[in-house]
GROMACS .gro file of C-alpha atoms in nm:
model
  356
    1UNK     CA    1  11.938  10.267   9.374
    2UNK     CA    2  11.811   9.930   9.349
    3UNK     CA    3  12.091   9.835   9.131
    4UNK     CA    4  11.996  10.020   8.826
    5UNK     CA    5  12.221  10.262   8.648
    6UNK     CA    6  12.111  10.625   8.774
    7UNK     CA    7  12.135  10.803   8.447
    8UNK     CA    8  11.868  10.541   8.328
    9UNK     CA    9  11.718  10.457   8.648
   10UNK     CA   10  11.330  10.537   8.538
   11UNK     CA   11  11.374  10.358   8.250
   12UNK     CA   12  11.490  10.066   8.459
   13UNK     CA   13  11.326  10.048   8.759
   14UNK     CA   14  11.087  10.325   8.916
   15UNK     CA   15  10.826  10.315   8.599
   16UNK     CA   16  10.809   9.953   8.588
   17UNK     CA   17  10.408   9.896   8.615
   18UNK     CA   18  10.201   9.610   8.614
   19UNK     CA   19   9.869   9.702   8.627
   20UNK     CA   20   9.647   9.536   8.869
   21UNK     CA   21   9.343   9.541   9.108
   22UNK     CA   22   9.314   9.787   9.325
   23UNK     CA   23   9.285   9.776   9.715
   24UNK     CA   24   8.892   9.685   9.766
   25UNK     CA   25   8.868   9.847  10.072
   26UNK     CA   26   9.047  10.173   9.997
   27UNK     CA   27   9.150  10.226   9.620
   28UNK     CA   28   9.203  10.609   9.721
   29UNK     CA   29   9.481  10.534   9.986
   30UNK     CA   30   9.622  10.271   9.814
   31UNK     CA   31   9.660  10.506   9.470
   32UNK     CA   32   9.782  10.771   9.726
   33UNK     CA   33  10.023  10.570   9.925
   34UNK     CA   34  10.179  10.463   9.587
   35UNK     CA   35  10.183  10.778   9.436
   36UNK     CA   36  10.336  10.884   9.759
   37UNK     CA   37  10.635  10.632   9.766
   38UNK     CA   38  10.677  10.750   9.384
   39UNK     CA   39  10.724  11.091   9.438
   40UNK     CA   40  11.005  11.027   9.695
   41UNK     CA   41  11.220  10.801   9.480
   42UNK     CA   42  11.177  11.064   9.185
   43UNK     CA   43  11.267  11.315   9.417
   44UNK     CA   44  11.560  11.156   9.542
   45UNK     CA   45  11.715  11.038   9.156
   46UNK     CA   46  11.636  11.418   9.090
   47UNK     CA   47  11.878  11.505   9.377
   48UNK     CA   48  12.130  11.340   9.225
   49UNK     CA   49  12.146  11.437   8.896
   50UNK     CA   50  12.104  11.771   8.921
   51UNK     CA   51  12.402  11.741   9.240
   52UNK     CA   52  12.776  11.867   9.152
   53UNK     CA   53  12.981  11.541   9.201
   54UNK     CA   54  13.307  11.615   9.397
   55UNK     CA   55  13.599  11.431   9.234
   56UNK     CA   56  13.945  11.363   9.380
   57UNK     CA   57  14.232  11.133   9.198
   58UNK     CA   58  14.629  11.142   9.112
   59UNK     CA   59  14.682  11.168   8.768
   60UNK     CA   60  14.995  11.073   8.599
   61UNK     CA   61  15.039  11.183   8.250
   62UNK     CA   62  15.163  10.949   7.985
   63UNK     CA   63  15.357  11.253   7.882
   64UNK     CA   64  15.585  11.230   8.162
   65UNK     CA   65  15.455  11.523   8.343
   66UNK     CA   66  15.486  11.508   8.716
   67UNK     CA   67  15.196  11.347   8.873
   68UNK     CA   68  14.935  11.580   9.017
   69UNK     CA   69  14.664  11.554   9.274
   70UNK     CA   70  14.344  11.683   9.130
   71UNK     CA   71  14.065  11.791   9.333
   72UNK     CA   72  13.724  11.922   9.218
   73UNK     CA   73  13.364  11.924   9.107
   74UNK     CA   74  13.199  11.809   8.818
   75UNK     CA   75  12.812  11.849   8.705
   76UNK     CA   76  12.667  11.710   8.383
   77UNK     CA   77  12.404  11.932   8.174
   78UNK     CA   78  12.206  11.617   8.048
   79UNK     CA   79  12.181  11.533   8.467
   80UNK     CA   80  12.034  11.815   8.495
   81UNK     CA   81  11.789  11.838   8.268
   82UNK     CA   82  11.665  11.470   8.328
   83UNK     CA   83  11.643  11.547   8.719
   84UNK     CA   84  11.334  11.770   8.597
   85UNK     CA   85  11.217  11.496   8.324
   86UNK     CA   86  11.280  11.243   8.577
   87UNK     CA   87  11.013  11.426   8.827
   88UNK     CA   88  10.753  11.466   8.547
   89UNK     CA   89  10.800  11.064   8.429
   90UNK     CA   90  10.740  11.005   8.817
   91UNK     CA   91  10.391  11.209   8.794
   92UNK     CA   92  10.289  11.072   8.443
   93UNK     CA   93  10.343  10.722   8.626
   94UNK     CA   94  10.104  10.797   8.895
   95UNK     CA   95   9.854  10.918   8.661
   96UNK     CA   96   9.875  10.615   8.486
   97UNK     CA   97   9.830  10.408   8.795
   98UNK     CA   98   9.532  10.610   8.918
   99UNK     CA   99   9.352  10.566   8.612
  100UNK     CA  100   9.461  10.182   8.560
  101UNK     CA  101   9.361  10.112   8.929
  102UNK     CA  102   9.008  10.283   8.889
  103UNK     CA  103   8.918  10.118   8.531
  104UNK     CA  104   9.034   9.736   8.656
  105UNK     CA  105   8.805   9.828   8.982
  106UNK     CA  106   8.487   9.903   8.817
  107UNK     CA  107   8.588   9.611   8.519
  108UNK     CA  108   8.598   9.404   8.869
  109UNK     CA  109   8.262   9.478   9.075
  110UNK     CA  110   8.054   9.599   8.734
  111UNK     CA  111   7.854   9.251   8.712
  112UNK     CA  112   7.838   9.249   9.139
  113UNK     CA  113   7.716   9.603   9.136
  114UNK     CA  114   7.467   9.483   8.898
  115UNK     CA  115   7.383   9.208   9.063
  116UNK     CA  116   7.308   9.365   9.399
  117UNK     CA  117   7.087   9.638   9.312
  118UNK     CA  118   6.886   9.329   9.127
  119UNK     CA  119   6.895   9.189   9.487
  120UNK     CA  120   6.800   9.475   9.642
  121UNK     CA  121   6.494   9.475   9.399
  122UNK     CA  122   6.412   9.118   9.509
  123UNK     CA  123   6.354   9.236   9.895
  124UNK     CA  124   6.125   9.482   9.784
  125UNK     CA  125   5.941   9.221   9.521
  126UNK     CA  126   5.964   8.975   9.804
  127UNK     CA  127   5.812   9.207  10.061
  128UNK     CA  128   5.498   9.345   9.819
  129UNK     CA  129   5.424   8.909   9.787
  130UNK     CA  130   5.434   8.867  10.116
  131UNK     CA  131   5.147   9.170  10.186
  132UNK     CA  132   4.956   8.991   9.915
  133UNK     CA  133   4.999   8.622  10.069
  134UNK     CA  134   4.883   8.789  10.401
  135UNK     CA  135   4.598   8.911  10.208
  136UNK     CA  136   4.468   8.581  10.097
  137UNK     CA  137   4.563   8.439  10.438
  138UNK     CA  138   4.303   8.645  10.583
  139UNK     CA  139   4.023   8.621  10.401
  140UNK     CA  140   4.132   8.198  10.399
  141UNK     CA  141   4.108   8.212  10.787
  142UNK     CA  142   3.761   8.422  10.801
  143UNK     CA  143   3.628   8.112  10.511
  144UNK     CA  144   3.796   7.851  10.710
  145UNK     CA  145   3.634   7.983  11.075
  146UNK     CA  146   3.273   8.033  10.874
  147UNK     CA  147   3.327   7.639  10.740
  148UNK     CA  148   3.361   7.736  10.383
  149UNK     CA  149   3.705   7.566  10.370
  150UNK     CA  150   3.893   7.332  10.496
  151UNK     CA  151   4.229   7.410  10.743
  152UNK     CA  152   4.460   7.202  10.458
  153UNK     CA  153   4.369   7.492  10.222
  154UNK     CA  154   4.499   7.749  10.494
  155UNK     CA  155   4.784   7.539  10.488
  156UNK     CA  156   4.860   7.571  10.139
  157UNK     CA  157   4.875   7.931  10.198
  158UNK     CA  158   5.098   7.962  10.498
  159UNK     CA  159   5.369   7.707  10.295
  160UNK     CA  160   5.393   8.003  10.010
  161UNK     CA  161   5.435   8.245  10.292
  162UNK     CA  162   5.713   8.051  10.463
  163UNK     CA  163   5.851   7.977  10.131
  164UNK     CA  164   5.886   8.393  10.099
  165UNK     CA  165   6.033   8.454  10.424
  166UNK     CA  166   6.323   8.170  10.318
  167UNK     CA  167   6.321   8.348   9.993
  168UNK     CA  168   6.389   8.699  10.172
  169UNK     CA  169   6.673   8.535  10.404
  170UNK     CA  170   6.817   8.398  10.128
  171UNK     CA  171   6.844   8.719   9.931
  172UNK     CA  172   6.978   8.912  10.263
  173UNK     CA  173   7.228   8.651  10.300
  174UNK     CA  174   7.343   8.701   9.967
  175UNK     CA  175   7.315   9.058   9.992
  176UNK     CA  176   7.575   9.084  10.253
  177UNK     CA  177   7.824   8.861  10.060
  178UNK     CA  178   7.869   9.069   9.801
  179UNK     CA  179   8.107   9.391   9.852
  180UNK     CA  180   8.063   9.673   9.605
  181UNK     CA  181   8.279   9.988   9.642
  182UNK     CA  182   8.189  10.329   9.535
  183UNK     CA  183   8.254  10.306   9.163
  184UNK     CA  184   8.368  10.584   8.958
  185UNK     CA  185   8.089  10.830   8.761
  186UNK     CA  186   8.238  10.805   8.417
  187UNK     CA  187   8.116  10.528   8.198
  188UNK     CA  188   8.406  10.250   8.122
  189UNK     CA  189   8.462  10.371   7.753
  190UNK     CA  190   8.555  10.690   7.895
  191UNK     CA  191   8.790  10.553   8.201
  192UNK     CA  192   8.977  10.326   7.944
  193UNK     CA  193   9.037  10.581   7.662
  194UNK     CA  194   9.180  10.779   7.999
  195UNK     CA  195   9.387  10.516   8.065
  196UNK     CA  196   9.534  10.464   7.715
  197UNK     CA  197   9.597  10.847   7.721
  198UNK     CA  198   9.833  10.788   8.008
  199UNK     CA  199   9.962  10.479   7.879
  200UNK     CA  200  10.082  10.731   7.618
  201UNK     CA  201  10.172  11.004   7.820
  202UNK     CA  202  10.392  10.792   8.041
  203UNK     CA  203  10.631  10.630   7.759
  204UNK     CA  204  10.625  10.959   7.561
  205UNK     CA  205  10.767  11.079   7.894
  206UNK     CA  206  11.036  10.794   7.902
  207UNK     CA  207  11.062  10.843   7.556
  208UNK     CA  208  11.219  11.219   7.635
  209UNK     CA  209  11.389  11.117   7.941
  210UNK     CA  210  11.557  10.849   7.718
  211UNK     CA  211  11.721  11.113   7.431
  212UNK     CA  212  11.900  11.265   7.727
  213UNK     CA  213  12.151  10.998   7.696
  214UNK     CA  214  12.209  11.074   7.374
  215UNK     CA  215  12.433  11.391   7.447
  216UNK     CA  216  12.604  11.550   7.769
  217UNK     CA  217  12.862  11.858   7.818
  218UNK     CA  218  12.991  11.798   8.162
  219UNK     CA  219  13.147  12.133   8.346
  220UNK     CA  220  13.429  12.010   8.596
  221UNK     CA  221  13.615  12.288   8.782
  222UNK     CA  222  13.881  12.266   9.068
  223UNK     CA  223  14.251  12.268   9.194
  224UNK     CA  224  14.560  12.083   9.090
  225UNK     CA  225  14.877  11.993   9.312
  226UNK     CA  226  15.173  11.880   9.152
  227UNK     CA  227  15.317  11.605   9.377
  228UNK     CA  228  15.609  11.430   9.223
  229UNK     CA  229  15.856  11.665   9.242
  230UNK     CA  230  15.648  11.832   9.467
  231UNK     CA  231  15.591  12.186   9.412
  232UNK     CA  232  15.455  12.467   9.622
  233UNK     CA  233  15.108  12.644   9.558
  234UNK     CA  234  14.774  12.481   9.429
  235UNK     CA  235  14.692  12.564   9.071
  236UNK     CA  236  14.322  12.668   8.944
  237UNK     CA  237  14.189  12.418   8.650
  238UNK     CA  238  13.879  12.364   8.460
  239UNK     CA  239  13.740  12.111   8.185
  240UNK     CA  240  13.429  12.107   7.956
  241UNK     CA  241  13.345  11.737   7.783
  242UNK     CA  242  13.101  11.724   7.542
  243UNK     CA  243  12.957  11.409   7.407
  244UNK     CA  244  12.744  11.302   7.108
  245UNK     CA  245  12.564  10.999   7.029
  246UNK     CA  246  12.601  10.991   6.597
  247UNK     CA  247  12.290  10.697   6.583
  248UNK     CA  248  12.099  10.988   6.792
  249UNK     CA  249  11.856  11.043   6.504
  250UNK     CA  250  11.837  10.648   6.460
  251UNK     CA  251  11.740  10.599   6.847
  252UNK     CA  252  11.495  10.877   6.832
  253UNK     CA  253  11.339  10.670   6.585
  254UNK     CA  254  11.338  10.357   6.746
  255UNK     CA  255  11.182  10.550   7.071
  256UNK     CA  256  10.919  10.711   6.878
  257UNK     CA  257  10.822  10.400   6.741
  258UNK     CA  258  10.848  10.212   7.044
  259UNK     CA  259  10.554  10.460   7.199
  260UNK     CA  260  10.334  10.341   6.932
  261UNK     CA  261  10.392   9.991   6.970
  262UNK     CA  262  10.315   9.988   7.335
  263UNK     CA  263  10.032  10.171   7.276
  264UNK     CA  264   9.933   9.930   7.039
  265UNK     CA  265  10.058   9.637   7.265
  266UNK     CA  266   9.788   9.782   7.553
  267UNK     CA  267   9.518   9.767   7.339
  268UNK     CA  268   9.532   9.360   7.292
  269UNK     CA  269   9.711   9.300   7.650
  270UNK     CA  270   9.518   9.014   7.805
  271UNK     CA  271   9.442   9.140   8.133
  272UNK     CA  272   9.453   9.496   8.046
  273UNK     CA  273   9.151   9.763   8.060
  274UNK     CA  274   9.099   9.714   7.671
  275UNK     CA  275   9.082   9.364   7.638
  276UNK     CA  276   8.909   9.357   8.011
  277UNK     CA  277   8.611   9.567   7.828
  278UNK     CA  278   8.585   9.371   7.595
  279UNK     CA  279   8.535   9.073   7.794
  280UNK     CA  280   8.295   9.227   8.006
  281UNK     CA  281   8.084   9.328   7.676
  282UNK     CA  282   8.058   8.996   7.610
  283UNK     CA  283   7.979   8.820   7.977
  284UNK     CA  284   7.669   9.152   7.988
  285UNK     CA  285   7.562   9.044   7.635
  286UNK     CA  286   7.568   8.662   7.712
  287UNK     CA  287   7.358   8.756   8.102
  288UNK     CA  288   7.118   8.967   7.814
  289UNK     CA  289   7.046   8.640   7.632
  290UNK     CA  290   6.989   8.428   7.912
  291UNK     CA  291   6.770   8.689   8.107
  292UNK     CA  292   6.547   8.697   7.757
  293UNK     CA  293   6.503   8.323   7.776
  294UNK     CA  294   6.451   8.322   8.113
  295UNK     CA  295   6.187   8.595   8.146
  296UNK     CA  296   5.989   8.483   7.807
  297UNK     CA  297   5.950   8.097   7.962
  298UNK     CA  298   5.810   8.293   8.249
  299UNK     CA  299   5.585   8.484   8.069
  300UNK     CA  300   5.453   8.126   7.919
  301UNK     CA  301   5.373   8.044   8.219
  302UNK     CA  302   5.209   8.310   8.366
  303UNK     CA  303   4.975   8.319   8.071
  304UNK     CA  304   4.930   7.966   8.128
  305UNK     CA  305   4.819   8.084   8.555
  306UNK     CA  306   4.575   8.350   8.415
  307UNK     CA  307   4.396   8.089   8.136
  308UNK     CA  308   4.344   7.893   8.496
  309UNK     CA  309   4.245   8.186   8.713
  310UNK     CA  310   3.975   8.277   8.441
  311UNK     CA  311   3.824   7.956   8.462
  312UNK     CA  312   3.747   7.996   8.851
  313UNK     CA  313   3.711   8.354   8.865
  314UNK     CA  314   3.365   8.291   9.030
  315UNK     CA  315   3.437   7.978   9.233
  316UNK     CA  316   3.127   7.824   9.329
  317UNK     CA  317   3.259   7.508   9.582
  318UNK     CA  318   3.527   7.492   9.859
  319UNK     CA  319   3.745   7.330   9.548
  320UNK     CA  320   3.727   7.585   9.319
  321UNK     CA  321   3.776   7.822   9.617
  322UNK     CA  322   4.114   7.602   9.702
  323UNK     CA  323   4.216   7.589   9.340
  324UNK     CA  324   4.244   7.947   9.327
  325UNK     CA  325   4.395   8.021   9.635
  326UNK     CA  326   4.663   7.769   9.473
  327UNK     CA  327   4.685   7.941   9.152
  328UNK     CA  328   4.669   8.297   9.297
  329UNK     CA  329   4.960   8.221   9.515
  330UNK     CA  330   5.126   8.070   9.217
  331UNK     CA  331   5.087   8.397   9.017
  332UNK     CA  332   5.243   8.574   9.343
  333UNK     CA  333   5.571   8.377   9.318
  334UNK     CA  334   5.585   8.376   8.981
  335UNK     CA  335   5.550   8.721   8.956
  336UNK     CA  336   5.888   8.792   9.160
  337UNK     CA  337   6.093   8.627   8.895
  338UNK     CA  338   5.903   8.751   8.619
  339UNK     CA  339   5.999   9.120   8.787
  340UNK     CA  340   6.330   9.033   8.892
  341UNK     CA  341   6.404   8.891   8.551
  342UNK     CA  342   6.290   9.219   8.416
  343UNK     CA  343   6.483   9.433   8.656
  344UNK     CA  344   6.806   9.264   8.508
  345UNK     CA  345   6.741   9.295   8.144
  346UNK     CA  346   6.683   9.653   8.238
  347UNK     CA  347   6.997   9.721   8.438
  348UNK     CA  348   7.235   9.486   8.193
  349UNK     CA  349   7.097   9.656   7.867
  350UNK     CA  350   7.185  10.020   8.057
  351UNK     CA  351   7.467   9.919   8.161
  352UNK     CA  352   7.587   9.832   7.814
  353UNK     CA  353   7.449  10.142   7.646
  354UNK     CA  354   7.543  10.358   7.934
  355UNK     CA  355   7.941  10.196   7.887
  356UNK     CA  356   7.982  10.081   7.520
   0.00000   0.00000   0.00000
């Protein structure tokens, strides 16, 4: 029993939760394998309360009655009705776990889901570049075996291609260091409102198991011996105890209230779905701002590469040939981070009107 009194054992022990991250690798089984162990000990408690209790003791009245040996069964109403609230609490707790362990998983890999489909994007950016660089290579090679150019121009060219191919390793490697499970298909406003529903659910189910303590009528039936004098043939016998709780309606207070504070309490938990959301708002909202800056001072300076393109856009020398291979291959790179800057804005802004 885990050293908690049995007629208050879920309040005690089995619905203790502390929510946390669930298993990355397989948030299913874990949820299941919990939910699993959950059942069992509910099951079990609900065994025993619901369980006649043989009792055996010698009795010796104050009256001076002759002591008797007293042999029977006893089984408590309020048992029995908390062995099938006991049950439920043990379901409403593994609701609440499911949905706890699903919202603090996508709260977890949101910003890394985000972040690898922007690297995902890159590959593809990285990979249209490179059919452009090996474009220009080309027609370089065709100028440079004609005598129109010079080999250190060709050069030039092949650096911005190697610089791509490091550029597309890079990405992979990054790629494959970043572990995204399948996240769930409701948006996070949705998954934590479900969450603070069972949040609810569960302590208005402790809530109810609670009152039964409140009251009991316990039915104990058996047989009676009288032992000292001894006396010959075993006696029927039968008792009904009822008890009542007079701060009842006080405590039912106090437990109703108590629902609503915890509910309350969730809301501004640090570490809990709520305030996790809420953090997360304002990490997407911050990555907004900086992906603004980022892709406007790009922008600059692309308009800055076309003002220079215009200005050779009929080269007439090997120099003006070179200086817009340079610039062209310039525009190339820059316009990967001009697109992958844009690819973020756009995922970060759905993201946050998609979730908030």
């Amino acid at each position: 029993m885990l050293g908690c009194n049995p007629t208050r054992y879920w309040k005690c022990c089995v619905v203790l939760f502390v929510c946390g991250v669930a298993a990355a690798q397989n948030p299913a089984a874990d949820q299941q394998a919990y939910c699993a162990y959950l059942t069992e000990q509910a099951q079990a408690q609900s065994e025993l309360l619901r369980t006649p209790s043989g009792v055996a003791s010698f009795t010796q009245p104050d009256t001076g009655l002759p002591t008797q040996l007293v042999a029977g069964a006893t089984v408590s109403l309020a048992g029995v009705k908390k062995a099938g609230i006991t049950v439920d609490a043990a379901r409403k707790n593994c609701d609440l776990y499911r949905a706890s362990t699903g919202v603090q998983q996508y709260l977890q890999y949101a910003l890394p889901n985000i972040e690898r489909q922007a690297l995902t994007n890159r590959l593809t950016l990285i990979a249209e570049a490179s059919k452009s660089v090996d474009g220009l290579i080309a027609d370089t090679t065709k100028m440079v075996e004609a005598q129109n150019m010079t080999r250190p121009m060709l050069l030039e060219l092949q650096m911005t291609k190697i610089k791509l191919e490091a550029d597309r390793a890079d990405t992979q490697t990054k790629i494959s260091a970043i572990y995204v499970p399948v996240l769930a298909a409701q948006s996070l406003k949705e998954q934590v409102a479900a969450k603070q529903a069972s949040d609810v659910m569960e302590q208005q189910a402790l809530d109810k198991l609670a009152r039964q303590n409140n009251w009991d009528v316990a039915l104990t039936v058996g047989a009676h011996q009288q032992i000292s004098p001894f006396a010959s043939g075993v006696e029927p016998y039968g008792e009904v105890t009822a008890t009542y709780n007079f701060a009842s309606r006080a405590i039912d207070r106090h437990l109703d209230r108590a629902v609503d504070a915890y509910a309350g309490w969730k809301k501004v938990q640090e570490g809990d779905a709520a305030r996790g959301m809420d953090v997360l708002k304002g990490q997407v909202s911050e990555s907004i701002a900086a992906q603004q800056g980022r892709l406007e001072s790009l922008r600059q300076e692309s308009a800055e590469i076309e003002k220079n393109l215009e200005l050779v856009s009929e080269p007439d020398t090997s120099a003006a040939l070179d200086f817009r291979n340079q610039l062209t291959s310039t525009r190339i790179l820059l316009g990967i981070e001009i697109k992958d800057s844009g690819f973020r804005l756009e995922r970060l802004r759905e993201f946050l009107s998609v979730n908030y």
